[in-house]
Each structure stands twice: as C-alpha cells, then as structure tokens.
JSON list of C-alpha atoms in Angstrom, two decimals:
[
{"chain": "A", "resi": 1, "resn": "UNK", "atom": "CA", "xyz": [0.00, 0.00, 0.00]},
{"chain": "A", "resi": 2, "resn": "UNK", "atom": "CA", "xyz": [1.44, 3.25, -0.90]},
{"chain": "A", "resi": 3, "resn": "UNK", "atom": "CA", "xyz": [1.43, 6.26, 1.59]},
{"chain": "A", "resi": 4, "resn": "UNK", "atom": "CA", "xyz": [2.08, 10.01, 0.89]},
{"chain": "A", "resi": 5, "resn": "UNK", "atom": "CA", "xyz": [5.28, 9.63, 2.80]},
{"chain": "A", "resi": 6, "resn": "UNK", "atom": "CA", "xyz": [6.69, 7.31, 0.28]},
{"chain": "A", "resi": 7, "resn": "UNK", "atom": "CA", "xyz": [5.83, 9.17, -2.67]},
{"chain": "A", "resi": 8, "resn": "UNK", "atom": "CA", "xyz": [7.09, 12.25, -0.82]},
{"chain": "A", "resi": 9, "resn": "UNK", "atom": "CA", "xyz": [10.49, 10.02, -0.16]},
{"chain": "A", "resi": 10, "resn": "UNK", "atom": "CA", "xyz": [10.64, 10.05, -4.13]},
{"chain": "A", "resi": 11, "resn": "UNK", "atom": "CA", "xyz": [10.25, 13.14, -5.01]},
{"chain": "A", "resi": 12, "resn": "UNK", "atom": "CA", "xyz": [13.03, 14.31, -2.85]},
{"chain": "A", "resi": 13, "resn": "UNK", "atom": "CA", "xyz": [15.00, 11.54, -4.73]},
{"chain": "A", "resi": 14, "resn": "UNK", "atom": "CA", "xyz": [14.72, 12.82, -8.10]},
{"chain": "A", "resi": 15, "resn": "UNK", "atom": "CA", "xyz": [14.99, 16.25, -7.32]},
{"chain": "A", "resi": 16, "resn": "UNK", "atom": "CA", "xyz": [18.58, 15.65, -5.61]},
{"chain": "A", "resi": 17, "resn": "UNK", "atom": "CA", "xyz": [19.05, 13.64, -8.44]},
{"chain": "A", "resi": 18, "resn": "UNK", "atom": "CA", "xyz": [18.23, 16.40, -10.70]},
{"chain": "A", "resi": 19, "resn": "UNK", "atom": "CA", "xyz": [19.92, 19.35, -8.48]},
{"chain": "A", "resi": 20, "resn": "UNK", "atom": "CA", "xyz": [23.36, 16.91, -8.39]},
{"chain": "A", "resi": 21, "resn": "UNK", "atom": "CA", "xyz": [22.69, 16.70, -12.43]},
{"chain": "A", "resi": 22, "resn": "UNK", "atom": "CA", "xyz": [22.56, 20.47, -12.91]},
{"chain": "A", "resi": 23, "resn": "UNK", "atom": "CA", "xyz": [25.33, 20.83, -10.06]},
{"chain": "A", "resi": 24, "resn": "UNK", "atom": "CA", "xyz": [27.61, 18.61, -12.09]},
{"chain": "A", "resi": 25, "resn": "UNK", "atom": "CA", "xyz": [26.78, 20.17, -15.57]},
{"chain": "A", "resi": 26, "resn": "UNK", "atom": "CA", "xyz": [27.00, 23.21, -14.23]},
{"chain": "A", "resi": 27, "resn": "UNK", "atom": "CA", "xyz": [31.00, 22.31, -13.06]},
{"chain": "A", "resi": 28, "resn": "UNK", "atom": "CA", "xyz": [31.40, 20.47, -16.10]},
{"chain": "A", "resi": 29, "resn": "UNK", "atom": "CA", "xyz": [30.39, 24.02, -18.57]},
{"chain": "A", "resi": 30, "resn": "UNK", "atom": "CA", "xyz": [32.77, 26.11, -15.86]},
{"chain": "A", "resi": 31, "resn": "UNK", "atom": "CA", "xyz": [35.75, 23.71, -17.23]},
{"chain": "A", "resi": 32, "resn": "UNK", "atom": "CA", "xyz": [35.13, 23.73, -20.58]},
{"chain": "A", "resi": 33, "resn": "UNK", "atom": "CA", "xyz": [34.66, 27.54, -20.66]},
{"chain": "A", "resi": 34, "resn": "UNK", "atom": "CA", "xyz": [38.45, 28.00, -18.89]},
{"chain": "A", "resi": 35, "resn": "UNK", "atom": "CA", "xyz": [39.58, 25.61, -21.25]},
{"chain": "A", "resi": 36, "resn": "UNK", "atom": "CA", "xyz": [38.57, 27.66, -24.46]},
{"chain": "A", "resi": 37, "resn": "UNK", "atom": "CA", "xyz": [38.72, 30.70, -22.92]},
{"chain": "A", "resi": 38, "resn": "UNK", "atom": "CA", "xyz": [42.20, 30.14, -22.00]},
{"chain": "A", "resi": 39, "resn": "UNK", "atom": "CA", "xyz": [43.20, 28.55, -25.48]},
{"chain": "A", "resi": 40, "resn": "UNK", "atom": "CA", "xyz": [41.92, 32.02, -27.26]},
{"chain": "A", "resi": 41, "resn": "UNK", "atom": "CA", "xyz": [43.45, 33.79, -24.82]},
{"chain": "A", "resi": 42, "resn": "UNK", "atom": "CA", "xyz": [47.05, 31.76, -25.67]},
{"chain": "A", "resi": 43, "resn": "UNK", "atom": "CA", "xyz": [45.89, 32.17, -29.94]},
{"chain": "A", "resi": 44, "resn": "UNK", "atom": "CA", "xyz": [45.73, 36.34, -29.25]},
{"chain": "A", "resi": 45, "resn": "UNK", "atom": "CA", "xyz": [48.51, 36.30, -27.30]},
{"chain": "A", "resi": 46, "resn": "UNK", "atom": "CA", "xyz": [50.45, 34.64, -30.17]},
{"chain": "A", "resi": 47, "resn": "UNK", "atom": "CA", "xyz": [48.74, 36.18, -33.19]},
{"chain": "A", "resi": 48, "resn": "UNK", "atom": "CA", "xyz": [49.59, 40.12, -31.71]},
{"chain": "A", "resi": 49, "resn": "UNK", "atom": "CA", "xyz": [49.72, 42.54, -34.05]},
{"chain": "A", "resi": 50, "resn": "UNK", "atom": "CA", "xyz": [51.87, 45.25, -35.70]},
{"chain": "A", "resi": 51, "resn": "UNK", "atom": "CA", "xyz": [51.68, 48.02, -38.10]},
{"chain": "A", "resi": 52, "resn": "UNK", "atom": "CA", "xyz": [52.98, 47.72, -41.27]},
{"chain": "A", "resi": 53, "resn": "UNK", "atom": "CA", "xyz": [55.15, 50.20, -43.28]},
{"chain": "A", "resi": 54, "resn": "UNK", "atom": "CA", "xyz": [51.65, 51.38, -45.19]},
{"chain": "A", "resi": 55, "resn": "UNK", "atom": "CA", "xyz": [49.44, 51.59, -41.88]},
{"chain": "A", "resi": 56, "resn": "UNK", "atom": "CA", "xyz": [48.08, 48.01, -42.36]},
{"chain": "A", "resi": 57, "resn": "UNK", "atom": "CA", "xyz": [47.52, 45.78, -39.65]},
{"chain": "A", "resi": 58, "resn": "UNK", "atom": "CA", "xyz": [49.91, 42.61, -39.89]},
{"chain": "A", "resi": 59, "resn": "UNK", "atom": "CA", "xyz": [49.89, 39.23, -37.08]},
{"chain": "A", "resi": 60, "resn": "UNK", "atom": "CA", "xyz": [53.11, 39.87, -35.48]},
{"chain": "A", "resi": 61, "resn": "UNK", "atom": "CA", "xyz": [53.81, 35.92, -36.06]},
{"chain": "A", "resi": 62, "resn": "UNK", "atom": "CA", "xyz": [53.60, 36.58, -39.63]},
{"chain": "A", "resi": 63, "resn": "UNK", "atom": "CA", "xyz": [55.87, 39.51, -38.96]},
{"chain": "A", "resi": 64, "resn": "UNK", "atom": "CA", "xyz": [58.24, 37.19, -36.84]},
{"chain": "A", "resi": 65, "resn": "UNK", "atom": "CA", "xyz": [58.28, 34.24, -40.02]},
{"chain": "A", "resi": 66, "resn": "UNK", "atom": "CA", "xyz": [58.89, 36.67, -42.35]},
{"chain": "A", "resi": 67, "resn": "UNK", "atom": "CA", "xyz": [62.31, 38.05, -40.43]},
{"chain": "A", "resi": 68, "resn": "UNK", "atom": "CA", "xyz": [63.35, 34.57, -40.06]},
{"chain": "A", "resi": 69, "resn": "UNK", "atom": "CA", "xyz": [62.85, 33.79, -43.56]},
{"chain": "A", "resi": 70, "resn": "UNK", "atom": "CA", "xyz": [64.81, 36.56, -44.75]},
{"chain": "A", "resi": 71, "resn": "UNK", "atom": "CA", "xyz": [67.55, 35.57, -41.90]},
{"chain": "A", "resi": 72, "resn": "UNK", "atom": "CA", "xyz": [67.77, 31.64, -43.72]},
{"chain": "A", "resi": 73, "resn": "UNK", "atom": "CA", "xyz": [67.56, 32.80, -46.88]},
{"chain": "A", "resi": 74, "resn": "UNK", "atom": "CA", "xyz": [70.48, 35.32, -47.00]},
{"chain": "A", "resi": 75, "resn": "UNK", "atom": "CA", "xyz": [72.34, 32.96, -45.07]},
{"chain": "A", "resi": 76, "resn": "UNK", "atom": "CA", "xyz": [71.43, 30.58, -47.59]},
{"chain": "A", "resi": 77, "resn": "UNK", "atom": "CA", "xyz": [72.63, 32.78, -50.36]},
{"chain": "A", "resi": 78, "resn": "UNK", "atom": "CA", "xyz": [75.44, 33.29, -48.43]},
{"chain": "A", "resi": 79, "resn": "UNK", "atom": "CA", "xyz": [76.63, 29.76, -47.78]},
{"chain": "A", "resi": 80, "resn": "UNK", "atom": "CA", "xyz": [76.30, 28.88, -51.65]},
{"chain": "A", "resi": 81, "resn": "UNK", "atom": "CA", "xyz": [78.32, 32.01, -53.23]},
{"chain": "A", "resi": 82, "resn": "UNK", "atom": "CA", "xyz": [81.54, 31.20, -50.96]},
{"chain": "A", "resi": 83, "resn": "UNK", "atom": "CA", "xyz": [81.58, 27.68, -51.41]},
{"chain": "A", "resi": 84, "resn": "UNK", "atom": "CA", "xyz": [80.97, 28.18, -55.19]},
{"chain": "A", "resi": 85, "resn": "UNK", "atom": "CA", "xyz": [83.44, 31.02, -55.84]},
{"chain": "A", "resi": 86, "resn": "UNK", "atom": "CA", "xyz": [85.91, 30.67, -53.11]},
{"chain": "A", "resi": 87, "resn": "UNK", "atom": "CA", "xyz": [88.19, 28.09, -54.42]},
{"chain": "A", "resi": 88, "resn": "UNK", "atom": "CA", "xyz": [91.41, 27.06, -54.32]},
{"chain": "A", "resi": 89, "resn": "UNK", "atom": "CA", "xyz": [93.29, 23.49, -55.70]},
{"chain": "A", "resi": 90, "resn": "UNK", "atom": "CA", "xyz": [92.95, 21.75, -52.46]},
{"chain": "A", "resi": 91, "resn": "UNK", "atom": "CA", "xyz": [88.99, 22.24, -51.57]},
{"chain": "A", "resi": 92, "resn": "UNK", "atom": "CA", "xyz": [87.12, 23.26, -54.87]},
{"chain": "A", "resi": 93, "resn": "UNK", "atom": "CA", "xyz": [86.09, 19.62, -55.60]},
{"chain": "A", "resi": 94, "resn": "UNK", "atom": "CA", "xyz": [84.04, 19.28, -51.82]},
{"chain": "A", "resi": 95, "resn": "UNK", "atom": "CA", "xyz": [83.29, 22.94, -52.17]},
{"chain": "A", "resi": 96, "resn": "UNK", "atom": "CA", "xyz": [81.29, 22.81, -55.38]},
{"chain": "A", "resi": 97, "resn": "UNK", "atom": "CA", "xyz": [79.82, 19.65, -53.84]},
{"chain": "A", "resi": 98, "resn": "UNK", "atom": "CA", "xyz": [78.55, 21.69, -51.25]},
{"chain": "A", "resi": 99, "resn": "UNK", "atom": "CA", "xyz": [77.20, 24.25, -53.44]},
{"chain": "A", "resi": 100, "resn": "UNK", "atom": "CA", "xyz": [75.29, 22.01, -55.52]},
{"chain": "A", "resi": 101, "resn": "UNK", "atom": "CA", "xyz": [73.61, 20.75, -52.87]},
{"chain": "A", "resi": 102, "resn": "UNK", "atom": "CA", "xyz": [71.61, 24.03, -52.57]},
{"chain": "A", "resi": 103, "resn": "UNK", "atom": "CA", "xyz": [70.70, 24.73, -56.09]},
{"chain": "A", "resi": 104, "resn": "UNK", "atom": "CA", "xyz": [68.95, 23.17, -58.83]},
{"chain": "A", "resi": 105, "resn": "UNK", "atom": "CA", "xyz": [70.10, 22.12, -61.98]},
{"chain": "A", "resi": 106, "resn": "UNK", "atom": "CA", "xyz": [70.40, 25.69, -62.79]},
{"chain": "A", "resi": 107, "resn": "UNK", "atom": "CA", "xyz": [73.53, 25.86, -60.57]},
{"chain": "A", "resi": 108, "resn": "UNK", "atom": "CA", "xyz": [74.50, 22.35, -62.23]},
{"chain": "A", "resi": 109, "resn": "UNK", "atom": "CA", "xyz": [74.52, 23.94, -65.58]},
{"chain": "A", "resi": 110, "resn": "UNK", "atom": "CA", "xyz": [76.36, 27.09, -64.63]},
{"chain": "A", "resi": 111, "resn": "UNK", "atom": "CA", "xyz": [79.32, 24.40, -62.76]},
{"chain": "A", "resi": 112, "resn": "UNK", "atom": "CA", "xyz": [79.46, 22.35, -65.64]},
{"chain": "A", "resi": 113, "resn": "UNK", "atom": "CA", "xyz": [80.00, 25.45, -68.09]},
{"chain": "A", "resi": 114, "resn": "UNK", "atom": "CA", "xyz": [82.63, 26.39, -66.10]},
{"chain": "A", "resi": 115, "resn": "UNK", "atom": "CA", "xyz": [83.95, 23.17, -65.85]},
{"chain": "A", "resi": 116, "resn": "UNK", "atom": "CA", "xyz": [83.85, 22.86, -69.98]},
{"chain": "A", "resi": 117, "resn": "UNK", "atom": "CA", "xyz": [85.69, 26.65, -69.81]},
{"chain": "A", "resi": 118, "resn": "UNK", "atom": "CA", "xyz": [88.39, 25.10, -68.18]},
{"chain": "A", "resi": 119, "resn": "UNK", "atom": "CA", "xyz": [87.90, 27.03, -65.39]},
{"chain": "A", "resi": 120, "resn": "UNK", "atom": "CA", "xyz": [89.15, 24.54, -62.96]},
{"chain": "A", "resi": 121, "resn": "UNK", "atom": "CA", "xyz": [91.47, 23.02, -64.51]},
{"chain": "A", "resi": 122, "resn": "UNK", "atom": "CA", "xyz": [93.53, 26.40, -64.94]},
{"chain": "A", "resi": 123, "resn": "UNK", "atom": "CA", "xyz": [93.00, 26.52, -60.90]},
{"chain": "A", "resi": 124, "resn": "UNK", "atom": "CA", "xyz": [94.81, 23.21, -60.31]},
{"chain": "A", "resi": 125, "resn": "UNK", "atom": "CA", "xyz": [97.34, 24.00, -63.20]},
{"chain": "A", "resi": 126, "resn": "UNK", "atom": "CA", "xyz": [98.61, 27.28, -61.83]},
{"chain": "A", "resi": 127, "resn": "UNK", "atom": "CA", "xyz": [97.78, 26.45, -58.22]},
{"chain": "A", "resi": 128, "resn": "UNK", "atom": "CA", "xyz": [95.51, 29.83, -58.31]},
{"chain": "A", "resi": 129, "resn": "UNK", "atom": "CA", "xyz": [93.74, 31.00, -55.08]},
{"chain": "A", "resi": 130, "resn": "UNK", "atom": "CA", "xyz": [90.24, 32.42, -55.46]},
{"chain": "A", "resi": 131, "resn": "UNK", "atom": "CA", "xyz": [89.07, 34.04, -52.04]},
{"chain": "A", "resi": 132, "resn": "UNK", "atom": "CA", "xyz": [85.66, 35.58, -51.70]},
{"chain": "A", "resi": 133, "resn": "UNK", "atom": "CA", "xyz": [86.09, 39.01, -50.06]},
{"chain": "A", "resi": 134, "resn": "UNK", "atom": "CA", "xyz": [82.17, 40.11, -49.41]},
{"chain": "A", "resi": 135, "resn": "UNK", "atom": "CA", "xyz": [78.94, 38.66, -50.29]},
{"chain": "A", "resi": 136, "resn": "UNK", "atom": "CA", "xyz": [75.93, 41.05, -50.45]},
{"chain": "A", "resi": 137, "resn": "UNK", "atom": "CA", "xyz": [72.40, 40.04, -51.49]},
{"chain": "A", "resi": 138, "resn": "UNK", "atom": "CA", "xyz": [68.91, 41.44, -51.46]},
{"chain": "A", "resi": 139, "resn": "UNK", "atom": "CA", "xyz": [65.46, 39.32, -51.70]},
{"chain": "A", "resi": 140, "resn": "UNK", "atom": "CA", "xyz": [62.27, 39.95, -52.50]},
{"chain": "A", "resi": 141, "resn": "UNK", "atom": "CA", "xyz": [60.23, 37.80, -50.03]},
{"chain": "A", "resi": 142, "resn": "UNK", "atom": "CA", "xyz": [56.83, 39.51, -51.00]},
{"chain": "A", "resi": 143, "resn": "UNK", "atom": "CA", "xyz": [56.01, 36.12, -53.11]},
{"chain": "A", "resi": 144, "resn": "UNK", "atom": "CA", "xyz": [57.49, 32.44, -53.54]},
{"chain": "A", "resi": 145, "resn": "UNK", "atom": "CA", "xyz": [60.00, 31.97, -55.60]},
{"chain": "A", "resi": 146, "resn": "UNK", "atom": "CA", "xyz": [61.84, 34.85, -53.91]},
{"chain": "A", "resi": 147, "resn": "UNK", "atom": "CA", "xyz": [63.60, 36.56, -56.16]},
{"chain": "A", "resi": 148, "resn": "UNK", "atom": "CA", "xyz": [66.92, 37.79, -55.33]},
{"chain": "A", "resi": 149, "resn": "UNK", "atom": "CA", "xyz": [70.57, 39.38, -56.62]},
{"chain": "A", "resi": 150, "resn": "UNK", "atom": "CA", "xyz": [73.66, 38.98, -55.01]},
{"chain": "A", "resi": 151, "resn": "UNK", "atom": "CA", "xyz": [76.86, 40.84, -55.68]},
{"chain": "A", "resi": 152, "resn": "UNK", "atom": "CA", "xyz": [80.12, 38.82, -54.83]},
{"chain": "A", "resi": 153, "resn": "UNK", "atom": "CA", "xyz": [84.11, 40.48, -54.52]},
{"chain": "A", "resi": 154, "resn": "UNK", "atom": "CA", "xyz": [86.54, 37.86, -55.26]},
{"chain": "A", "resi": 155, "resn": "UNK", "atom": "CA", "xyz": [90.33, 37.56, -55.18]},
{"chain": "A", "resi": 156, "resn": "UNK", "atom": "CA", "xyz": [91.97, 35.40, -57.67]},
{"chain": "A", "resi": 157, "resn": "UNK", "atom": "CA", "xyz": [96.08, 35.37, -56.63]},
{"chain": "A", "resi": 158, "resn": "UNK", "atom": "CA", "xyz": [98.31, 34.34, -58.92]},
{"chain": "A", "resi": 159, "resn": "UNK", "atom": "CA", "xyz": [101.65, 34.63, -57.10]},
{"chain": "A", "resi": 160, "resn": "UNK", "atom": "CA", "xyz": [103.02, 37.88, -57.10]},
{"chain": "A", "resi": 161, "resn": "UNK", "atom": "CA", "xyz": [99.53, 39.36, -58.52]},
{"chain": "A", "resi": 162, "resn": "UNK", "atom": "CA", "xyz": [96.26, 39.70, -56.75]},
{"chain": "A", "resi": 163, "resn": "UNK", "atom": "CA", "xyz": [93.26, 40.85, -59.50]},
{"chain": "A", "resi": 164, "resn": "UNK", "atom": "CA", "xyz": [89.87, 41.65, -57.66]},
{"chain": "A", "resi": 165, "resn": "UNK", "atom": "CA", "xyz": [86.63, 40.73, -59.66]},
{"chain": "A", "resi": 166, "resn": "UNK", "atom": "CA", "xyz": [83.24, 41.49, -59.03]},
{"chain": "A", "resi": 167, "resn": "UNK", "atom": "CA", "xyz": [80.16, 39.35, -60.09]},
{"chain": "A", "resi": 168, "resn": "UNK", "atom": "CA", "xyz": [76.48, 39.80, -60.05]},
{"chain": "A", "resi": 169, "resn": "UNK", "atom": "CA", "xyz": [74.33, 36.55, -59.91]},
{"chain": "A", "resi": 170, "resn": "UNK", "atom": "CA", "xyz": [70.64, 36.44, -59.93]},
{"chain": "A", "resi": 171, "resn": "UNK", "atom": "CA", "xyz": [68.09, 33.81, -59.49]},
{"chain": "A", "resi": 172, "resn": "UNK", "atom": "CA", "xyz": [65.17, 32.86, -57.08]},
{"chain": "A", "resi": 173, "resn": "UNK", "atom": "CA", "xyz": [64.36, 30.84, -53.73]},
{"chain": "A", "resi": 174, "resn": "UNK", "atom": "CA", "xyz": [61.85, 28.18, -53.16]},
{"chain": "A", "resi": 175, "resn": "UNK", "atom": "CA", "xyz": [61.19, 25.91, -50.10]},
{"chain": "A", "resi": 176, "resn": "UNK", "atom": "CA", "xyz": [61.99, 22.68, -50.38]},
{"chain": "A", "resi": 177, "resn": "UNK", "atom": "CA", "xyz": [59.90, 19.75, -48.06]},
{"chain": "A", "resi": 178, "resn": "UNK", "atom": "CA", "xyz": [61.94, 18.87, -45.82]},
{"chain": "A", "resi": 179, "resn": "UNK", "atom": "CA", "xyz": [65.41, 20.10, -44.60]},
{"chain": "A", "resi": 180, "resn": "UNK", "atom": "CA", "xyz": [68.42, 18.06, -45.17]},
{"chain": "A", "resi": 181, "resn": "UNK", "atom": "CA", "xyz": [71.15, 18.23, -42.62]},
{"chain": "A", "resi": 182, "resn": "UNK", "atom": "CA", "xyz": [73.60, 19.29, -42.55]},
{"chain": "A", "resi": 183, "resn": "UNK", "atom": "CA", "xyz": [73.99, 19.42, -46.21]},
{"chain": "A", "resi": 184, "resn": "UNK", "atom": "CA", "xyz": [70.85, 21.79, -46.80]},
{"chain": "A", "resi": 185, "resn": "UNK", "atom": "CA", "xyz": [70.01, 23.39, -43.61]},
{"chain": "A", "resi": 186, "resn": "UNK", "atom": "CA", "xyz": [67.61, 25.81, -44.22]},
{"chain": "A", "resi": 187, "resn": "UNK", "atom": "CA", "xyz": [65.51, 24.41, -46.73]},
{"chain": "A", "resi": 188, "resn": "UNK", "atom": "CA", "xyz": [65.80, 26.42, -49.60]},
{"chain": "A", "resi": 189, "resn": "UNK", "atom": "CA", "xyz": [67.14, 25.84, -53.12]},
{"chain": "A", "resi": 190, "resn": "UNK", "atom": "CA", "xyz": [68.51, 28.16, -55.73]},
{"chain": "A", "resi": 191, "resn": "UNK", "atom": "CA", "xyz": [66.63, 28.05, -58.79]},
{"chain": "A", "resi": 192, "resn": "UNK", "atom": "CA", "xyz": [66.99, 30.27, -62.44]},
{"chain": "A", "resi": 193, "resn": "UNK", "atom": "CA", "xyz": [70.74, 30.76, -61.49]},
{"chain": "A", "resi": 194, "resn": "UNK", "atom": "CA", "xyz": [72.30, 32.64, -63.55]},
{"chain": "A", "resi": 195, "resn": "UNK", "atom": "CA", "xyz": [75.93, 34.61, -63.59]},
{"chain": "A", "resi": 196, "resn": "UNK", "atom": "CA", "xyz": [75.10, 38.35, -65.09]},
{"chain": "A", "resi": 197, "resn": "UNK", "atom": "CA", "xyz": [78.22, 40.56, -65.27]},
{"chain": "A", "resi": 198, "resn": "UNK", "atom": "CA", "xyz": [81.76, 39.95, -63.98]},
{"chain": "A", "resi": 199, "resn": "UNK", "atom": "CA", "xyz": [84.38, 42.86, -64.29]},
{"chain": "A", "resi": 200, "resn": "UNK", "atom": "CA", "xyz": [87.93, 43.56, -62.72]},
{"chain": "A", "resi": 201, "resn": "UNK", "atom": "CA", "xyz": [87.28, 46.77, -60.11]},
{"chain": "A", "resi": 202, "resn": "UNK", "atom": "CA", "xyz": [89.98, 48.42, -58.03]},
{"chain": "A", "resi": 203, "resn": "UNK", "atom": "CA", "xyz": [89.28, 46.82, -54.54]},
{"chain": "A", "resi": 204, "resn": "UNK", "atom": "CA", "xyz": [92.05, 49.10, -52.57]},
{"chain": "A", "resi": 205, "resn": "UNK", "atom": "CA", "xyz": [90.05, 52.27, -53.99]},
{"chain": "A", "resi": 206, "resn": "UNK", "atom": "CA", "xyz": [86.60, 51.20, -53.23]}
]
C-alpha cells in the first residue's frame, strides 16, 4: 500500500538527483569555458599585431616568419656564393659539392659550363687562389620563388699578382619539403641561377 510519505520520499530523490545533475553540468560548462577561454586567450597572445610600413595591420607571427625567412635565406645565399666562388686546388672539388647541394640544376649547368671553360682546370694547373672578399644580397620575399641578386668580390692570386673581380648573380628561392642536414640546412634551393656581369674593379680604392 502506498502512503504520501513514500511518494514524498521520491520526489526528494529525483529532485537531488536532478539538483546533483545540474550541479555537475554546471561544473562540467565552468571547465570547458576555462579551457577555451584560456586557449583564445594563448591564440591572441600569439597572433599580436603590428603596423605595417603602409598603416596596415599585420599578425606579429607573420611579422616574426617573415624576419626569419629573410635571416635563412640570406644565409642561404650566403653559404652557396663562398663555397661556389671561393676556391682554391685543395677544396674546390668538396666545395662545389657543397654548393650544388643548394641549387637546382640551374647551378649544375652554370658548374658544368665552367667546368667545360676550363675554369678549374687552370686553378689546379697554376695552383691559383680564389678568395671571396664580401657577399651582399637582397630578396624579394613579397612572393614564392623569392627573387633575389647577389653581388660577390673575389680575389683570384696568382703569385706575385692579386686581380679583384666582381660578379652579379641572380636567381630565385623556393622551399623545399623537408630540410636536409647538414647538407641543406635551411631548406631552400637556388633556382633560375644565372651569372650576369663579372668585371675587374679596383678593390684598394673602393
């Protein structure tokens, strides 16, 4: 036989039931709400922002990629001009193997004109030095491939006489998938190379 008492004794059942229910939802929304307020909180702390040269409004980690791109890629640039013009009998042969490890065939083709030239074999016959005095490049890193120009001072002694050369090289930059170390660090190859002018300047007078 059922009594008022006992359906009373339900009712108070479900509705702890129900208040633990809400309680517990109620902690479980509280969590999830610090979680994803915290993660966009993390994002905007991240994605800050500067202003641009024209006003605009640029995500300082784009800002940030974009000065360590330009940091790899002159070094890059860098790397590949003195191991491909600073030469002398004893390390030209692992130096140009070194420099064709950052270009494309582009860079193959110039080598093996040189090559047909006789360019190195006039180095090992006459024991001639070539040392690379200054390397100076600028890059356009507004779009990939980045296009750059690079303006290298050689040395070339030949015993008692030291002749000074300049050369102008141009090309572009692409990213490559994956880095290889440590013969490609940076991840970047030298494409359309291409060897513009070379002339004999007065480095003492400069």
């Amino acid at each position: 036989m059922k009594t008022p008492y006992k359906n009373i004794y339900e009712v108070l059942k479900n509705n702890r039931f129900i208040v633990l229910a809400v309680v517990a939802m109620s902690m479980l929304s509280t969590l999830v709400s610090s979680i994803v307020s915290y993660k966009m909180y993390d994002k905007a702390l991240n994605g800050s922002f500067a202003i641009g040269n024209q006003g605009e409004v640029i995500p300082l980690q784009w800002v940030q990629q974009k000065e360590n791109l330009e940091v790899e890629a002159l070094e890059h640039l860098r790397l590949f001009h003195n191991y491909f013009y600073d030469l002398d009998p004893a390390n030209f042969e692992n130096n140009i193997e070194k420099a064709l490890w950052l270009g494309d065939s582009s860079v193959d083709n110039v080598y093996r004109q040189k090559k047909a030239d006789g360019v190195f074999n006039r180095l090992m016959q006459y024991s001639l030095v070539q040392k690379v005095i200054s390397i100076e490049s600028e890059i356009d890193l507004a779009k990939e491939p980045y296009a750059f120009s690079t303006k290298t001072v050689f040395q070339i002694n030949r015993g008692t006489m030291t002749d000074t050369y300049e050369m102008v090289t141009t090309g572009a930059l692409i990213h490559l998938e994956n880095r290889h170390f440590p013969k490609n660090t940076h991840g970047l190859l030298i494409t359309n190379y291409f060897e513009n002018t070379l002339k004999k300047i007065d480095y003492e007078n400069r």
